[in-house]
Short mmCIF file of C-alpha atoms and ligand atoms in Angstrom, two decimals:
data_model
loop_
_atom_site.label_atom_id
_atom_site.label_comp_id
_atom_site.label_asym_id
_atom_site.label_seq_id
_atom_site.Cartn_x
_atom_site.Cartn_y
_atom_site.Cartn_z
CA MET A 23 -14.81 -54.54 24.63
CA ILE A 24 -12.23 -56.44 22.12
CA TYR A 25 -11.17 -53.27 20.74
CA ARG A 26 -10.37 -52.08 24.43
CA SER A 27 -8.62 -55.71 25.07
CA ILE A 28 -6.48 -54.95 22.22
CA LEU A 29 -5.68 -51.45 23.62
CA LEU A 30 -4.65 -52.73 26.82
CA PHE A 31 -2.60 -55.64 25.39
CA VAL A 32 -0.69 -53.03 23.06
CA ALA A 33 -0.20 -50.73 26.28
CA VAL A 34 1.05 -53.60 28.42
CA ILE A 35 3.35 -54.90 25.78
CA CYS A 36 4.64 -51.28 25.01
CA LEU A 37 5.25 -50.85 28.69
CA ALA A 38 7.17 -54.20 28.82
CA SER A 39 9.37 -53.33 25.64
CA CYS A 40 10.04 -49.57 26.99
CA GLN A 41 11.48 -50.76 29.93
CA ASP A 42 15.10 -51.25 28.79
CA LYS A 43 15.03 -47.67 27.13
CA LYS A 44 13.60 -45.95 30.00
CA GLU A 45 15.95 -43.90 32.39
CA GLU A 46 16.05 -45.34 35.90
CA ILE A 47 14.51 -42.92 38.09
CA ASN A 48 16.06 -42.89 41.61
CA PHE A 49 13.17 -42.43 43.83
CA PRO A 50 13.45 -41.60 47.38
CA LYS A 51 12.09 -44.20 49.79
CA THR A 52 8.37 -44.31 50.35
CA ASP A 53 6.20 -45.75 52.88
CA LEU A 54 2.74 -46.30 51.51
CA ALA A 55 1.65 -47.57 55.30
CA LYS A 56 2.32 -44.02 56.29
CA ALA A 57 0.28 -42.11 53.85
CA PRO A 58 -2.41 -40.13 55.48
CA LEU A 59 -5.35 -41.97 54.05
CA ILE A 60 -8.88 -41.39 55.49
CA PRO A 61 -10.87 -43.73 55.81
CA LYS A 62 -7.84 -45.75 56.86
CA PRO A 63 -7.86 -48.70 54.82
CA ILE A 64 -8.15 -52.37 56.01
CA LYS A 65 -4.84 -53.46 55.13
CA THR A 66 -1.84 -51.56 53.45
CA ILE A 67 1.68 -53.19 52.67
CA SER A 68 4.61 -50.98 51.67
CA THR A 69 7.03 -52.09 49.08
CA GLY A 70 9.23 -48.88 49.47
CA SER A 71 9.48 -47.70 45.73
CA ALA A 72 7.47 -45.18 43.83
CA PHE A 73 5.11 -44.98 40.84
CA GLY A 74 5.95 -41.67 38.81
CA LEU A 75 2.78 -40.06 37.82
CA ASP A 76 3.64 -37.86 34.92
CA ALA A 77 2.65 -36.70 31.30
CA ASN A 78 3.31 -40.38 30.10
CA THR A 79 1.01 -42.08 31.95
CA VAL A 80 -2.20 -43.51 30.60
CA ILE A 81 -5.48 -44.85 31.98
CA TYR A 82 -7.54 -48.00 30.77
CA THR A 83 -10.17 -49.51 32.20
CA SER A 84 -11.73 -52.95 31.61
CA GLY A 85 -15.12 -54.70 31.78
CA THR A 86 -18.41 -54.85 30.31
CA ASP A 87 -19.73 -52.20 32.36
CA SER A 88 -19.07 -48.59 30.76
CA GLU A 89 -19.39 -47.52 34.43
CA PHE A 90 -15.76 -48.34 34.91
CA GLU A 91 -14.77 -46.18 31.86
CA LYS A 92 -16.57 -43.27 33.72
CA VAL A 93 -14.70 -43.92 36.82
CA GLY A 94 -11.61 -43.79 34.69
CA VAL A 95 -12.55 -40.55 33.52
CA PHE A 96 -13.53 -39.32 36.69
CA LEU A 97 -10.06 -39.94 37.98
CA SER A 98 -8.27 -38.45 34.80
CA GLU A 99 -10.41 -35.16 35.37
CA HIS A 100 -9.38 -34.92 39.16
CA ILE A 101 -5.71 -35.77 38.31
CA LYS A 102 -5.89 -32.84 35.62
CA LYS A 103 -7.45 -30.56 38.47
CA LYS A 104 -4.74 -31.55 40.96
CA THR A 105 -1.69 -31.65 38.73
CA GLY A 106 -2.92 -30.00 35.52
CA LEU A 107 -1.59 -33.56 33.55
CA ASP A 108 -3.86 -34.56 30.78
CA ILE A 109 -4.13 -38.19 30.75
CA GLY A 110 -6.14 -40.03 28.40
CA VAL A 111 -8.78 -42.75 29.14
CA ASN A 112 -8.70 -45.76 26.93
CA SER A 113 -7.18 -43.76 24.11
CA SER A 114 -4.95 -45.13 21.64
CA THR A 115 -1.10 -45.67 22.43
CA GLU A 116 0.33 -43.67 19.55
CA ASN A 117 2.26 -41.60 22.14
CA GLN A 118 4.37 -44.10 24.02
CA SER A 119 3.41 -44.38 27.34
CA ASP A 120 5.72 -45.34 30.12
CA ARG A 121 3.17 -46.04 33.03
CA LEU A 122 -0.37 -47.32 33.34
CA ILE A 123 -3.31 -47.11 35.46
CA TYR A 124 -5.42 -50.04 34.87
CA ILE A 125 -8.90 -50.06 36.35
CA ASN A 126 -10.11 -53.83 36.18
CA GLN A 127 -13.37 -55.41 36.92
CA SER A 128 -12.72 -58.30 38.84
CA ASP A 129 -14.54 -61.21 40.24
CA SER A 130 -11.85 -62.14 42.86
CA VAL A 131 -13.20 -63.78 45.72
CA ALA A 132 -11.17 -61.38 47.87
CA LEU A 133 -13.43 -58.84 46.79
CA ASP A 134 -16.51 -59.47 49.38
CA ASN A 135 -18.68 -56.23 49.07
CA PRO A 136 -19.57 -54.41 45.94
CA GLU A 137 -17.46 -51.30 47.48
CA SER A 138 -14.39 -53.32 48.09
CA TYR A 139 -11.10 -52.83 46.15
CA GLN A 140 -7.64 -53.73 45.87
CA LEU A 141 -4.89 -51.45 44.81
CA TYR A 142 -1.43 -52.57 43.48
CA ILE A 143 0.77 -49.84 43.10
CA LYS A 144 4.22 -50.78 41.10
CA LYS A 145 6.92 -48.70 39.47
CA ASP A 146 5.27 -48.82 36.24
CA SER A 147 1.70 -49.67 36.92
CA ILE A 148 -1.28 -49.16 39.23
CA PHE A 149 -3.81 -52.11 39.00
CA LEU A 150 -7.01 -51.15 40.86
CA ASN A 151 -9.44 -54.17 40.76
CA ALA A 152 -13.14 -53.97 41.84
CA LYS A 153 -16.25 -56.00 41.46
CA THR A 154 -18.24 -53.14 40.82
CA ALA A 155 -17.99 -49.47 39.48
CA ALA A 156 -18.85 -48.38 42.93
CA GLY A 157 -15.87 -50.38 44.33
CA ALA A 158 -13.48 -48.92 41.68
CA PHE A 159 -14.78 -45.45 42.54
CA ARG A 160 -13.90 -45.96 46.10
CA GLY A 161 -10.36 -47.05 45.09
CA ILE A 162 -9.74 -44.05 43.08
CA GLN A 163 -10.55 -41.82 46.03
CA THR A 164 -7.47 -43.50 47.46
CA LEU A 165 -5.40 -43.05 44.83
CA ARG A 166 -6.42 -39.38 44.48
CA GLN A 167 -5.41 -39.12 48.28
CA LEU A 168 -1.99 -40.76 47.70
CA ILE A 169 -1.02 -38.25 44.76
CA PRO A 170 1.03 -35.14 46.56
CA GLU A 171 -0.03 -31.91 46.07
CA THR A 172 3.17 -30.93 44.60
CA SER A 173 5.34 -32.34 41.97
CA ASN A 174 9.06 -33.64 42.09
CA ASP A 175 10.99 -31.57 39.62
CA THR A 176 14.29 -32.96 40.56
CA LEU A 177 14.17 -36.68 39.73
CA THR A 178 14.15 -36.41 36.17
CA ASP A 179 13.52 -33.91 33.33
CA HIS A 180 10.08 -33.30 33.58
CA PRO A 181 7.68 -32.93 36.53
CA LEU A 182 6.59 -36.23 38.26
CA TRP A 183 4.03 -36.87 41.08
CA VAL A 184 5.49 -39.58 43.71
CA ILE A 185 3.25 -42.11 44.53
CA PRO A 186 4.47 -44.69 47.12
CA THR A 187 4.34 -48.39 45.64
CA GLY A 188 2.62 -51.28 47.89
CA LYS A 189 -0.84 -53.10 48.19
CA ILE A 190 -4.13 -51.78 49.65
CA LEU A 191 -6.79 -54.11 50.31
CA ASP A 192 -9.95 -52.35 51.37
CA GLY A 193 -13.62 -52.30 51.65
CA PRO A 194 -16.28 -50.63 54.06
CA LYS A 195 -17.38 -51.72 57.52
CA PHE A 196 -20.99 -50.58 56.83
CA GLY A 197 -23.17 -50.42 53.45
CA TYR A 198 -24.76 -47.29 54.56
CA ARG A 199 -22.45 -44.18 55.23
CA GLY A 200 -24.20 -40.79 54.95
CA SER A 201 -24.73 -37.15 55.96
CA MET A 202 -27.93 -35.33 55.99
CA LEU A 203 -28.14 -31.78 55.10
CA ASP A 204 -31.09 -29.63 56.16
CA VAL A 205 -32.02 -27.54 53.39
CA ALA A 206 -35.27 -26.65 54.85
CA ARG A 207 -34.42 -24.29 57.91
CA HIS A 208 -31.94 -22.44 55.36
CA PHE A 209 -31.82 -23.17 51.72
CA PHE A 210 -29.00 -24.27 49.94
CA THR A 211 -28.50 -23.92 46.29
CA VAL A 212 -27.63 -26.74 43.92
CA GLU A 213 -24.21 -25.74 43.54
CA GLU A 214 -23.66 -25.53 47.35
CA VAL A 215 -25.17 -29.13 47.74
CA LYS A 216 -22.77 -30.31 44.89
CA LYS A 217 -19.83 -28.77 46.72
CA TYR A 218 -21.10 -31.00 49.78
CA ILE A 219 -21.42 -34.21 47.70
CA ASP A 220 -17.83 -33.39 46.28
CA ALA A 221 -16.20 -33.83 49.88
CA LEU A 222 -18.47 -36.74 50.56
CA ALA A 223 -17.36 -38.72 47.79
CA TYR A 224 -13.61 -37.91 48.45
CA TYR A 225 -14.21 -39.43 51.84
CA LYS A 226 -16.03 -42.48 50.68
CA PHE A 227 -19.70 -41.71 51.78
CA ASN A 228 -22.40 -43.25 49.76
CA VAL A 229 -25.39 -41.43 50.86
CA LEU A 230 -26.52 -37.98 51.12
CA HIS A 231 -30.01 -37.34 52.99
CA LEU A 232 -31.73 -34.30 52.09
CA HIS A 233 -34.13 -32.83 54.55
CA LEU A 234 -36.67 -31.26 52.14
CA SER A 235 -39.28 -29.87 54.29
CA ASP A 236 -39.97 -28.64 57.64
CA ASP A 237 -41.92 -25.94 59.71
CA GLN A 238 -39.85 -23.25 57.92
CA GLY A 239 -39.87 -24.40 54.33
CA TRP A 240 -40.77 -26.69 51.58
CA ARG A 241 -37.78 -27.23 49.06
CA ILE A 242 -39.05 -29.64 46.45
CA GLU A 243 -41.30 -29.04 43.44
CA ILE A 244 -44.26 -31.16 43.24
CA LYS A 245 -46.30 -30.39 40.21
CA SER A 246 -49.70 -31.55 41.56
CA TRP A 247 -49.45 -29.41 44.61
CA PRO A 248 -47.75 -26.07 43.03
CA LYS A 249 -48.29 -23.85 46.23
CA LEU A 250 -45.93 -26.26 48.28
CA THR A 251 -43.07 -24.05 46.74
CA GLU A 252 -44.98 -20.91 45.79
CA VAL A 253 -46.03 -20.26 49.53
CA GLY A 254 -43.99 -23.04 51.59
CA GLY A 255 -40.85 -22.50 49.58
CA ALA A 256 -40.84 -18.66 50.36
CA THR A 257 -39.86 -18.69 53.78
CA GLU A 258 -36.62 -19.63 55.91
CA VAL A 259 -35.36 -19.34 59.76
CA GLY A 260 -34.74 -15.61 60.05
CA GLY A 261 -36.93 -14.45 57.56
CA GLY A 262 -34.81 -14.87 54.33
CA LYS A 263 -36.13 -15.62 50.94
CA GLY A 264 -35.94 -19.21 51.13
CA GLY A 265 -35.84 -21.30 47.84
CA PHE A 266 -36.79 -24.82 46.39
CA TYR A 267 -35.36 -27.33 43.87
CA THR A 268 -37.42 -27.57 40.69
CA GLN A 269 -37.88 -31.23 39.73
CA GLU A 270 -35.22 -30.72 37.17
CA GLN A 271 -32.79 -29.38 39.63
CA TYR A 272 -33.73 -32.26 42.05
CA LYS A 273 -32.76 -34.84 39.11
CA ASP A 274 -29.60 -32.88 38.40
CA LEU A 275 -28.59 -33.29 41.98
CA VAL A 276 -29.61 -36.95 42.02
CA ALA A 277 -27.50 -37.49 38.88
CA TYR A 278 -24.47 -35.68 39.96
CA ALA A 279 -24.58 -38.14 43.14
CA ALA A 280 -25.03 -41.09 41.18
CA ASP A 281 -22.09 -40.35 39.15
CA ARG A 282 -20.22 -40.35 42.47
CA HIS A 283 -21.97 -43.69 43.64
CA ILE A 284 -23.82 -41.67 46.33
CA THR A 285 -27.47 -42.15 46.71
CA ILE A 286 -29.81 -39.48 47.63
CA VAL A 287 -32.24 -40.14 50.21
CA PRO A 288 -35.37 -37.53 50.18
CA GLU A 289 -37.12 -36.92 53.51
CA ILE A 290 -40.29 -35.40 53.79
CA ASP A 291 -40.75 -34.80 57.36
CA MET A 292 -44.26 -35.59 59.03
CA PRO A 293 -46.80 -35.58 60.59
CA GLY A 294 -44.88 -33.02 62.65
CA HIS A 295 -42.64 -30.32 61.29
CA THR A 296 -45.27 -29.50 58.71
CA ASN A 297 -46.07 -25.75 59.22
CA ALA A 298 -44.90 -24.65 55.69
CA ALA A 299 -46.92 -27.61 53.96
CA SER A 300 -50.21 -26.54 56.12
CA VAL A 301 -49.47 -22.99 55.46
CA SER A 302 -49.74 -23.81 51.66
CA TYR A 303 -52.81 -26.01 52.09
CA PRO A 304 -54.27 -25.32 55.31
CA PHE A 305 -56.65 -28.41 54.97
CA LEU A 306 -53.36 -30.62 55.87
CA ASN A 307 -53.25 -28.75 59.37
CA GLY A 308 -54.28 -31.02 62.31
CA ASN A 309 -53.27 -28.69 65.34
CA GLY A 310 -56.48 -26.90 65.62
CA LYS A 311 -54.89 -23.52 65.48
CA GLU A 312 -54.78 -20.85 62.80
CA ILE A 313 -51.98 -21.49 60.45
CA LYS A 314 -49.36 -18.96 59.64
CA PRO A 315 -45.71 -18.83 58.28
CA TYR A 316 -42.88 -19.55 60.62
CA THR A 317 -39.39 -18.42 60.68
CA GLY A 318 -38.06 -19.30 64.14
CA THR A 319 -36.73 -22.17 65.47
CA ARG A 320 -38.99 -24.09 67.69
CA VAL A 321 -40.08 -27.35 67.15
CA GLY A 322 -42.93 -29.66 67.87
CA PHE A 323 -45.87 -27.50 67.24
CA SER A 324 -47.21 -28.78 63.87
CA THR A 325 -49.11 -31.70 62.48
CA PHE A 326 -50.69 -33.07 59.68
CA ASP A 327 -54.38 -34.29 60.35
CA ALA A 328 -53.81 -38.02 60.68
CA ARG A 329 -57.43 -38.72 60.49
CA LYS A 330 -58.47 -37.05 57.01
CA ASP A 331 -58.38 -39.10 54.03
CA THR A 332 -57.60 -36.06 51.65
CA VAL A 333 -54.13 -36.11 53.64
CA TYR A 334 -53.28 -39.30 52.41
CA SER A 335 -54.14 -38.54 48.92
CA PHE A 336 -52.02 -35.57 49.20
CA LEU A 337 -49.26 -37.89 50.58
CA ASP A 338 -49.76 -40.24 47.84
CA ASP A 339 -49.11 -37.61 45.08
CA VAL A 340 -46.03 -36.05 46.88
CA ILE A 341 -44.48 -39.42 47.68
CA GLY A 342 -45.00 -40.80 44.12
CA GLU A 343 -43.66 -37.72 42.38
CA ILE A 344 -40.58 -37.73 44.65
CA ALA A 345 -40.25 -41.53 44.22
CA ALA A 346 -40.44 -41.23 40.56
CA MET A 347 -37.46 -38.86 40.61
CA THR A 348 -35.40 -40.82 42.86
CA PRO A 349 -33.55 -44.19 41.83
CA GLY A 350 -32.22 -44.90 45.25
CA PRO A 351 -33.95 -47.55 47.25
CA TYR A 352 -35.05 -45.19 50.30
CA PHE A 353 -37.87 -42.85 51.36
CA HIS A 354 -37.41 -40.76 54.71
CA ILE A 355 -40.64 -39.91 56.47
CA GLY A 356 -39.27 -38.07 59.27
CA GLY A 357 -41.64 -38.80 61.89
CA ASP A 358 -39.74 -37.01 64.84
CA GLU A 359 -40.94 -34.66 67.31
CA SER A 360 -44.49 -35.00 66.47
CA HIS A 361 -45.43 -33.79 70.01
CA VAL A 362 -48.96 -32.30 69.19
CA THR A 363 -50.22 -35.54 67.37
CA LYS A 364 -52.11 -37.78 69.69
CA LYS A 365 -50.16 -41.03 70.15
CA SER A 366 -52.77 -43.21 68.31
CA ASP A 367 -52.87 -40.71 65.48
CA TYR A 368 -49.27 -40.92 64.99
CA ILE A 369 -49.11 -44.64 64.87
CA HIS A 370 -51.99 -44.71 62.61
CA PHE A 371 -50.17 -42.35 60.50
CA VAL A 372 -46.66 -43.81 60.24
CA GLU A 373 -48.52 -47.12 59.51
CA LYS A 374 -50.70 -45.75 56.48
CA VAL A 375 -47.61 -43.81 55.00
CA GLU A 376 -45.48 -46.65 55.25
CA LYS A 377 -47.89 -48.35 52.83
CA ILE A 378 -47.81 -45.30 50.48
CA VAL A 379 -44.03 -45.37 50.27
CA GLN A 380 -43.93 -49.20 49.69
CA LYS A 381 -46.72 -48.87 47.08
CA HIS A 382 -44.13 -46.59 45.24
CA GLY A 383 -41.59 -48.75 45.59
CA LYS A 384 -39.39 -47.33 48.27
CA ARG A 385 -38.21 -48.57 51.62
CA MET A 386 -39.22 -46.34 54.29
CA ILE A 387 -36.94 -44.71 56.88
CA GLY A 388 -38.02 -42.76 59.72
CA TRP A 389 -36.59 -40.97 62.99
CA ASN A 390 -36.41 -43.67 65.98
CA GLU A 391 -39.88 -42.51 66.86
CA ILE A 392 -41.47 -44.82 64.35
CA ALA A 393 -40.57 -47.59 66.18
CA GLN A 394 -43.84 -46.72 68.28
CA ALA A 395 -45.76 -48.03 65.22
CA ASN A 396 -45.94 -51.49 63.97
CA ILE A 397 -43.58 -50.93 61.12
CA SER A 398 -42.52 -53.54 58.69
CA SER A 399 -39.21 -55.30 59.27
CA ASN A 400 -38.31 -53.76 55.87
CA SER A 401 -38.50 -50.29 57.27
CA ILE A 402 -35.46 -48.66 58.73
CA ALA A 403 -35.42 -46.40 62.24
CA GLN A 404 -32.72 -43.85 62.47
CA LEU A 405 -31.41 -43.74 65.87
CA TRP A 406 -31.02 -39.86 67.18
CA ASN A 407 -32.24 -39.54 70.62
CA GLU A 408 -33.82 -42.77 71.88
CA PRO A 409 -31.97 -46.20 72.07
CA LYS A 410 -34.84 -47.90 73.49
CA ASN A 411 -36.86 -47.05 70.15
CA ALA A 412 -33.99 -48.33 67.97
CA LEU A 413 -33.80 -51.69 70.20
CA LYS A 414 -37.51 -52.03 69.56
CA ALA A 415 -37.32 -51.68 65.88
CA ALA A 416 -34.48 -53.86 65.89
CA GLU A 417 -36.14 -56.64 67.70
CA ASN A 418 -38.73 -56.27 65.06
CA GLY A 419 -36.15 -57.16 62.38
CA SER A 420 -35.72 -53.70 61.07
CA LYS A 421 -32.25 -52.17 60.37
CA ILE A 422 -30.90 -49.20 62.21
CA ILE A 423 -29.13 -46.04 61.23
CA ILE A 424 -26.86 -44.84 63.80
CA SER A 425 -26.95 -40.87 64.22
CA PRO A 426 -26.65 -40.17 68.05
CA ALA A 427 -27.24 -36.40 68.38
CA LYS A 428 -24.63 -36.43 71.35
CA LYS A 429 -21.89 -37.83 68.99
CA ALA A 430 -22.70 -37.41 65.22
CA TYR A 431 -25.09 -34.05 65.06
CA LEU A 432 -22.78 -31.83 62.95
CA ASP A 433 -24.71 -28.97 64.19
CA MET A 434 -23.81 -29.19 67.67
CA GLN A 435 -21.10 -26.45 68.60
CA TYR A 436 -17.59 -27.88 69.07
CA ASP A 437 -17.18 -25.72 72.36
CA SER A 438 -18.71 -22.95 74.29
CA ILE A 439 -16.73 -20.24 72.21
CA SER A 440 -17.07 -21.85 68.61
CA GLU A 441 -19.43 -20.10 66.23
CA TYR A 442 -22.59 -21.25 64.73
CA GLY A 443 -24.38 -24.53 65.99
CA LEU A 444 -26.47 -25.27 68.98
CA HIS A 445 -25.59 -27.28 72.09
CA TRP A 446 -28.96 -28.97 73.14
CA ALA A 447 -27.31 -32.34 72.82
CA GLY A 448 -23.97 -31.13 74.25
CA TYR A 449 -20.64 -29.73 72.82
CA ILE A 450 -18.94 -32.05 70.32
CA PRO A 451 -15.23 -31.41 69.99
CA VAL A 452 -13.59 -33.15 67.25
CA ASP A 453 -12.08 -35.81 69.27
CA VAL A 454 -15.44 -36.59 71.10
CA GLY A 455 -16.97 -37.01 67.60
CA TYR A 456 -14.22 -39.52 66.60
CA LYS A 457 -13.83 -41.38 69.76
CA TRP A 458 -16.92 -43.64 70.17
CA ASN A 459 -17.94 -46.84 68.32
CA PRO A 460 -21.23 -46.82 66.30
CA GLU A 461 -21.22 -50.74 66.42
CA THR A 462 -21.45 -50.72 70.38
CA TYR A 463 -22.95 -47.26 70.82
CA VAL A 464 -26.54 -48.86 71.60
CA GLU A 465 -25.98 -51.45 74.34
CA GLY A 466 -27.79 -54.68 73.29
CA LEU A 467 -28.09 -53.74 69.65
CA PRO A 468 -26.82 -56.56 67.44
CA LYS A 469 -24.21 -55.63 65.00
CA GLU A 470 -26.25 -57.24 62.19
CA SER A 471 -29.05 -54.96 62.79
CA ILE A 472 -26.70 -51.83 62.15
CA LEU A 473 -27.30 -50.53 58.52
CA GLY A 474 -24.65 -47.96 58.83
CA ILE A 475 -24.06 -44.33 60.31
CA GLU A 476 -25.13 -40.89 59.20
CA ALA A 477 -24.00 -37.47 60.44
CA PRO A 478 -26.83 -34.91 60.37
CA LEU A 479 -26.25 -31.23 59.75
CA TRP A 480 -29.32 -29.30 60.85
CA SER A 481 -29.37 -25.56 59.46
CA GLU A 482 -30.83 -23.48 62.09
CA THR A 483 -27.97 -21.24 62.43
CA ILE A 484 -26.30 -21.72 59.14
CA SER A 485 -27.23 -20.35 55.75
CA ASN A 486 -24.36 -20.41 53.27
CA SER A 487 -21.68 -23.23 52.19
CA SER A 488 -18.94 -21.40 54.61
CA GLU A 489 -21.09 -21.67 57.55
CA LEU A 490 -21.94 -24.98 56.65
CA GLU A 491 -18.39 -26.14 56.37
CA TYR A 492 -17.32 -24.66 59.55
CA LEU A 493 -19.62 -27.18 61.22
CA ALA A 494 -19.15 -29.86 59.05
CA PHE A 495 -15.37 -29.93 58.71
CA PRO A 496 -13.26 -31.44 59.95
CA ARG A 497 -16.06 -33.77 62.10
CA LEU A 498 -17.40 -35.08 59.00
CA ILE A 499 -14.28 -36.56 58.05
CA GLY A 500 -14.11 -38.50 61.16
CA TYR A 501 -17.47 -39.87 60.40
CA ALA A 502 -16.11 -41.22 57.19
CA GLU A 503 -13.57 -43.23 59.02
CA LEU A 504 -16.03 -44.44 61.70
CA GLY A 505 -18.49 -45.82 58.83
CA TRP A 506 -15.91 -47.41 56.88
CA SER A 507 -12.69 -48.78 58.82
CA PRO A 508 -12.63 -51.65 61.00
CA SER A 509 -13.21 -50.17 64.61
CA GLU A 510 -10.34 -52.13 66.13
CA HIS A 511 -7.79 -50.34 63.65
CA LEU A 512 -8.93 -46.59 65.00
CA ASP A 513 -7.29 -44.62 67.32
CA TRP A 514 -7.62 -40.75 67.93
CA GLU A 515 -3.57 -40.02 67.85
CA GLY A 516 -3.16 -41.78 64.65
CA TYR A 517 -6.25 -40.09 63.19
CA ARG A 518 -5.19 -36.69 64.64
CA GLU A 519 -2.12 -36.93 62.30
CA ARG A 520 -3.72 -37.92 59.08
CA LEU A 521 -6.48 -35.37 59.76
CA ALA A 522 -3.82 -32.80 60.09
CA ALA A 523 -2.63 -33.63 56.83
CA GLN A 524 -6.20 -33.07 55.20
CA VAL A 525 -5.43 -29.21 54.99
CA PRO A 526 -4.10 -28.92 51.25
CA TYR A 527 -7.28 -30.96 50.02
CA LEU A 528 -9.56 -28.44 52.08
CA LYS A 529 -7.79 -25.38 50.87
CA ALA A 530 -7.72 -26.52 47.20
CA MET A 531 -11.36 -27.50 47.50
CA GLN A 532 -11.84 -24.14 49.20
CA ILE A 533 -13.78 -25.77 52.25
CA ASN A 534 -13.74 -23.82 55.38
CA TYR A 535 -13.25 -25.69 58.41
CA TYR A 536 -13.02 -25.22 62.12
CA PRO A 537 -9.10 -25.13 62.90
CA THR A 538 -9.58 -27.09 66.35
CA LYS A 539 -6.36 -26.81 68.55
CA LEU A 540 -6.58 -30.62 69.33
CA VAL A 541 -4.99 -31.23 65.77
CA ASP A 542 -1.56 -29.81 64.95
CA TRP A 543 -2.73 -28.48 61.43
CA LYS A 544 -0.35 -28.94 58.53
CA LYS A 545 1.06 -25.50 57.56
CA ASP A 546 1.56 -24.65 53.92
C1 ACM B 726 -34.29 -34.68 65.39
O1 ACM B 726 -33.25 -34.24 65.40
N1 ACM B 726 -35.36 -34.13 65.64
C2 ACM B 726 -34.31 -35.77 64.55
#
């Protein structure tokens, strides 16, 4: 810590003393407020000049928290990917540095949320203030978005990436900003999920909900019940070979997400959507019918036997093993579309499973149907189709995640001619996906009851990254903004222009997207 302070002191002194010797660069006039940032920051003030990112830039990080240094390293790696520049983090100042990026742990009262940050961009320095490493991490995504795709090679004798100067004061609207990936209907590999996490991080999401089990497949190794993956993991929609994550792979995904300040929410969907589990262990089955593997797309035909003690012993093992690998606070029990579970059995089941989730130290989340049970106020209901159940849960003191199928389901088709996806909840063109307000969507739901927003991507019709991305992009980018930016600052026309400017990022990341005609996409 002391060593780092001395380094910083030397860097700042050097920066000050080098000013006279340095050539004055004649930057073109800039306007930070016009930068196509998504999500749109709360407040941006332009000062019209520029910071020239070049080989003489250094990054320093402060704080007793080594996580701040990790944020600095993440920034350095991404600057390298985008520009080729090799920028040291907390390295010695032997090589004279002209410009400084300083990531500072600050206790400023203006930083009112753990994910808030302040970015002060001047000609020779960029100061990023945040209370926590998560806030610093969100702030460096803004900085990444401000670095242009190409260098300006005419201003001086070496390449320089021109970043507009000014101030950004920013923080999130909601503490929970997520997307869900259905890895059960079709399996997605660790690498495919990591690619999705990278994009989530860039747009300041902080949750990835993994739908790990359904009728067509079980995707997470449970050591005490190996047939779940040996049998239940071997199928998927359409008859493909399925797949599953070993516990090591799951932990690797959790760690990868945590490095990006993203929490993984694991979901085991039950008591319905459980055909793959019951095929693996038929004693679980409660629908009274012969059980066989299922690779179609119907819903609502399967159920666990909610009156059998052995089902709850099984669930204690499953939830226990997953909870032990999941540092985040949540465990999602699904609970949707249990059409062949008697209502009294359903209620009994949800109340028992909630206790198991709590016993393993987690907070239960369930789809809005769980509000029919007498759930704890600490449990969370995820609205997808029944506002009345969201209201009921909120009256009971529960928080609500807003994911209405009609507005936020990434697997709804854009229109009648777009590829992939379904349309049972309607078509969701890119503007319709953006032009709604999660704070007022459920009439009568108090804002204080809203935990956040999540955009689920169900995978009946998609089986690889390119198809996944076609449905997720560009709509996911709009949900990032609806989750982060103050609702009163948002308008489709302004967003549309900023969205058009995301093309270089999407291309650089090799992210496929649906090129809707509603947006004048930036040409190369
Ligand atoms: C759901 O779409 N069945 C939650």
